[in-house]
Tab-separated table of C-alpha atoms in Angstrom:
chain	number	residue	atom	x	y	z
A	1	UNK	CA	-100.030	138.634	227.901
A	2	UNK	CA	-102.877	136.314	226.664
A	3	UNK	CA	-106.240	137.501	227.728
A	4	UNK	CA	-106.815	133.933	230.035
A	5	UNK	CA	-104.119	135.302	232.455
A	6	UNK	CA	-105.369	138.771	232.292
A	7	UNK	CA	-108.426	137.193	233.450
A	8	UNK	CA	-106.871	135.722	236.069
A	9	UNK	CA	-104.997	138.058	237.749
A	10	UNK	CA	-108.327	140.311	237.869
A	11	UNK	CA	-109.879	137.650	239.919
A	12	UNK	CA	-106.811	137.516	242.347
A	13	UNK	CA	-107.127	140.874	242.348
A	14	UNK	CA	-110.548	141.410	243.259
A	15	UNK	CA	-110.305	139.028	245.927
A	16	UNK	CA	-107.598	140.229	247.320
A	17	UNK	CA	-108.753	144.302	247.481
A	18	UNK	CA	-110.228	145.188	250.765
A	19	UNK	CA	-113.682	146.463	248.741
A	20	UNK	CA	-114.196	143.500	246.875
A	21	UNK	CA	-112.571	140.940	248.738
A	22	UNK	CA	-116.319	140.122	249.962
A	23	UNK	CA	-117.461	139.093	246.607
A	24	UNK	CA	-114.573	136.095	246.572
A	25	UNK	CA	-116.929	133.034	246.936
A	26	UNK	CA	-118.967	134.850	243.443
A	27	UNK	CA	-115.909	134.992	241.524
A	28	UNK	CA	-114.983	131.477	242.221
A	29	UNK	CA	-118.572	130.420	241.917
A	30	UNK	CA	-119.185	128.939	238.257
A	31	UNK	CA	-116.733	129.343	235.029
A	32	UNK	CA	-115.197	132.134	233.761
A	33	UNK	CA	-114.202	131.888	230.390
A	34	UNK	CA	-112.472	133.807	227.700
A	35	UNK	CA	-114.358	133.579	224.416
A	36	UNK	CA	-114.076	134.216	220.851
A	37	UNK	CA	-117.774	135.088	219.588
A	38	UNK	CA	-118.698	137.388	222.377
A	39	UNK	CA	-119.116	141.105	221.701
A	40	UNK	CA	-118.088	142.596	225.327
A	41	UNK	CA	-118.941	139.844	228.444
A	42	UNK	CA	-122.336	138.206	229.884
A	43	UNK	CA	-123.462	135.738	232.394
A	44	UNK	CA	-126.186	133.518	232.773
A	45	UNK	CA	-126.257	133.933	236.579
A	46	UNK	CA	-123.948	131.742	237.279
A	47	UNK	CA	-121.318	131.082	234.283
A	48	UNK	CA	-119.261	134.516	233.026
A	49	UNK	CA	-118.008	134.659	229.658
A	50	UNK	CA	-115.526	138.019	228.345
A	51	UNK	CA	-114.935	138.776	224.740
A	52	UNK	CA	-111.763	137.770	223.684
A	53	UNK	CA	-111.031	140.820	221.261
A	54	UNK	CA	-112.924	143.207	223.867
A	55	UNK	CA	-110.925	142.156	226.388
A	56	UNK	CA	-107.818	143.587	224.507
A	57	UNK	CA	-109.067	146.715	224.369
A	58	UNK	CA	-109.269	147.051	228.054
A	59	UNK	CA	-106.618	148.198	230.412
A	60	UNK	CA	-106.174	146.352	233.782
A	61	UNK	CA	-108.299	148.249	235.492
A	62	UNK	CA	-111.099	148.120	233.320
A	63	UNK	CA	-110.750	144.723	233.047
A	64	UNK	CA	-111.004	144.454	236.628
A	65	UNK	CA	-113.887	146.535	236.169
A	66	UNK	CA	-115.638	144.047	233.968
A	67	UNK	CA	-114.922	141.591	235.922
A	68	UNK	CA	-116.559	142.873	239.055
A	69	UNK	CA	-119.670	143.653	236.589
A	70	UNK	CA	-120.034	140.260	235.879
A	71	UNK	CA	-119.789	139.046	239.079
A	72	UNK	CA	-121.881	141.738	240.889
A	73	UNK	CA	-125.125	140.538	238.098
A	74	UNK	CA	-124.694	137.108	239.883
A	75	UNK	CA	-123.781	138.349	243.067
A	76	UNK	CA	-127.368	140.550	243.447
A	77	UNK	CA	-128.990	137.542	241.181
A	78	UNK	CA	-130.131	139.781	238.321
A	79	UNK	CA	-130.782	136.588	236.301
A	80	UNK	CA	-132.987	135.085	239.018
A	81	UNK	CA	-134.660	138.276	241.038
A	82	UNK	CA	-135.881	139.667	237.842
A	83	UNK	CA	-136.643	137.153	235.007
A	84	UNK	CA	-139.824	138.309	234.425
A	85	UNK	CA	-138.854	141.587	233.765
A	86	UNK	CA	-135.706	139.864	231.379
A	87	UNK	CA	-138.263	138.551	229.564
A	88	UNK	CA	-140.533	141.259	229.140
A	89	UNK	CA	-138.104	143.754	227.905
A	90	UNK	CA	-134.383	142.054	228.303
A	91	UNK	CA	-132.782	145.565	226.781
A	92	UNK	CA	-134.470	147.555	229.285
A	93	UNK	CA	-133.685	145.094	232.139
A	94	UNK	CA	-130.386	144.383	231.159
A	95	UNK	CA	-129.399	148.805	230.544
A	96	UNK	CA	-131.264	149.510	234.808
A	97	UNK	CA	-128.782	146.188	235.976
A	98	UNK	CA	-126.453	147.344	234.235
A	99	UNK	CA	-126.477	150.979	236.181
A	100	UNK	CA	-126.780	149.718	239.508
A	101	UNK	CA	-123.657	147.599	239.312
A	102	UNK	CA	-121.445	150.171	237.385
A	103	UNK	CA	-122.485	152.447	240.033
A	104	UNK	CA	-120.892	150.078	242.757
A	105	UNK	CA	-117.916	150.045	240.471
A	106	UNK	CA	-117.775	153.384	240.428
A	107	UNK	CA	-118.209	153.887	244.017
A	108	UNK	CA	-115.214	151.674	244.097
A	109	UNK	CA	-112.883	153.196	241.617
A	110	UNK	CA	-113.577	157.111	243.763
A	111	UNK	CA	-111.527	155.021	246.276
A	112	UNK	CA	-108.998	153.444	243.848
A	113	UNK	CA	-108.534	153.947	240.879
A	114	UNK	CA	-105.497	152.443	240.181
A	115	UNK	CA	-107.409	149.423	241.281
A	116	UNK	CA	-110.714	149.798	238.931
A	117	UNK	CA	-111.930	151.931	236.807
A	118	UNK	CA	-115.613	151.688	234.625
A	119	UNK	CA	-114.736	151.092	230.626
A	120	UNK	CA	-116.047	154.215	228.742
A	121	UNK	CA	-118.484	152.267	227.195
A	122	UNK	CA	-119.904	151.536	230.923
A	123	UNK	CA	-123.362	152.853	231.427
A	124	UNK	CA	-123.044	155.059	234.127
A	125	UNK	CA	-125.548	157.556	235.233
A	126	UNK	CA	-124.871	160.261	238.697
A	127	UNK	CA	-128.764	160.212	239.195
A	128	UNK	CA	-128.636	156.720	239.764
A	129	UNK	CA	-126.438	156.531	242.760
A	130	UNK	CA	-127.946	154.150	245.002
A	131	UNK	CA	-130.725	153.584	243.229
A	132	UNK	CA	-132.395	149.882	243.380
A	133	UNK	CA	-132.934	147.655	239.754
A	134	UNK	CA	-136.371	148.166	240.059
A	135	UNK	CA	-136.272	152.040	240.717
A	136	UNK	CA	-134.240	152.229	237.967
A	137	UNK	CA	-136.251	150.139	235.345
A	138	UNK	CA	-139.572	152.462	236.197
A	139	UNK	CA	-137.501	155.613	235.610
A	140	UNK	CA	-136.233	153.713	231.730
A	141	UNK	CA	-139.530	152.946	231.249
A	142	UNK	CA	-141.474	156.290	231.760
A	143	UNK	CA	-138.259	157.957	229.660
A	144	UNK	CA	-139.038	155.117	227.066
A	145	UNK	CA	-142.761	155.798	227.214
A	146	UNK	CA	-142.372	159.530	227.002
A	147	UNK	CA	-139.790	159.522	224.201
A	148	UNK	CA	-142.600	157.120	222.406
A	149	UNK	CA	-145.102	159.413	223.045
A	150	UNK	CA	-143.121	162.570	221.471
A	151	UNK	CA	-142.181	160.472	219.064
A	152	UNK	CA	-145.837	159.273	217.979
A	153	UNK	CA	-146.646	163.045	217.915
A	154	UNK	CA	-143.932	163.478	215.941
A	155	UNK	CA	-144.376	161.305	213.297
A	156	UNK	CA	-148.115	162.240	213.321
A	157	UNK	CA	-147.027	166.153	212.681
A	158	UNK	CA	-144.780	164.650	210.094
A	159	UNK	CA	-147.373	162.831	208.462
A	160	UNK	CA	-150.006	165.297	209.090
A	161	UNK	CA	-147.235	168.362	206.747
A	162	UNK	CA	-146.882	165.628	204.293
A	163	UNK	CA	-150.463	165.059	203.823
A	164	UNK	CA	-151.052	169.101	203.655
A	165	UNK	CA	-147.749	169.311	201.470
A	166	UNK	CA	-149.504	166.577	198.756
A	167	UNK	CA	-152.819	168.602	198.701
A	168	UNK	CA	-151.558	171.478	197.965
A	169	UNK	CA	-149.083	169.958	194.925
A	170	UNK	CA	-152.452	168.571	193.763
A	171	UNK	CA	-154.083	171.432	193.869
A	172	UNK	CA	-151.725	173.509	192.239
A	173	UNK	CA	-151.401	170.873	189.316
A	174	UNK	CA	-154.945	170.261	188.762
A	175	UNK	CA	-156.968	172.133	186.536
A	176	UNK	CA	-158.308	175.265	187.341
A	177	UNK	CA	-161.866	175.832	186.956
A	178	UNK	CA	-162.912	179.307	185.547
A	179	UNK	CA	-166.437	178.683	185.211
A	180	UNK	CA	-168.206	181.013	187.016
């Protein structure tokens, strides 16, 4: 079946399920296309866009699954509410959206999951159940900022043994002085 019917019959699907039936007037809001130079899916807000080649690696309920991600980023306007934050740090931004609305989908697929079911690739998280965008970007952030910090401390110790390392090969290789 070619992927532009797939497509299809997840959006009939979706607004035909008794969980997602609300989010009908998203899924017909905009284009959905099927594309050839897209790695997995995206939208701008409005527009959705699914990897051709990604798409065939999905069954029907993961497509479905991607296809309520998609629309659930336009539905809460994660383009809009937090373009600021997009902007400041879009792989951050884009990893604490992407939580929230796998966690819907989730949610969801506990219910059905014949109906839907999140890709294993889909970011999905237990500690973020309910959670809101912005509680989940602060928690990324001070795990980001932590890691950093070990990191930096890291490297320094690294640096710090490799500095002690070359002193003592120098020390060993220079000339000894026996003048007492």
């Amino acid at each position: 079946m070619e992927q532009e019917t797939r497509l299809k019959k997840a959006h009939i699907a979706l607004m035909k399920h008794k969980d997602t039936a609300l989010y009908s007037g998203v899924v017909l809001m905009g284009t959905s296309k099927v594309i050839d130079n897209c790695p997995t899916a995206y939208t701008d807000g409005v527009n959705k866009r699914y990897g051709r080649k990604f798409m065939e690696g999905l069954s029907d309920p993961e497509l479905t699954a991607l296809v309520l991600h998609e629309n659930l980023h336009v539905a809460l306007n994660h383009m809009g509410r937090f373009k600021q934050k997009f902007e400041e740090n879009p792989q951050l931004m884009n990893v604490a959206a992407d939580y929230v609305v796998n966690d819907i989908i989730v949610s969801i697929s506990n219910n059905d999951s014949n109906f839907i079911k999140l890709p294993e690739c889909g970011l999905y998280e237990a500690k973020y159940h309910n959670w809101s965008v912005n509680e989940v970007y602060k928690d990324l952030k001070k795990q980001q900022e932590e890691q950093s910090k070990y990191v930096s401390a890291l490297e320094r110790a690294v640096l710090q043994m490799a500095s002690v390392q070359r002193l003592a090969r120098q020390q060993r290789h220079a000339p000894h002085n026996n003048n007492r």
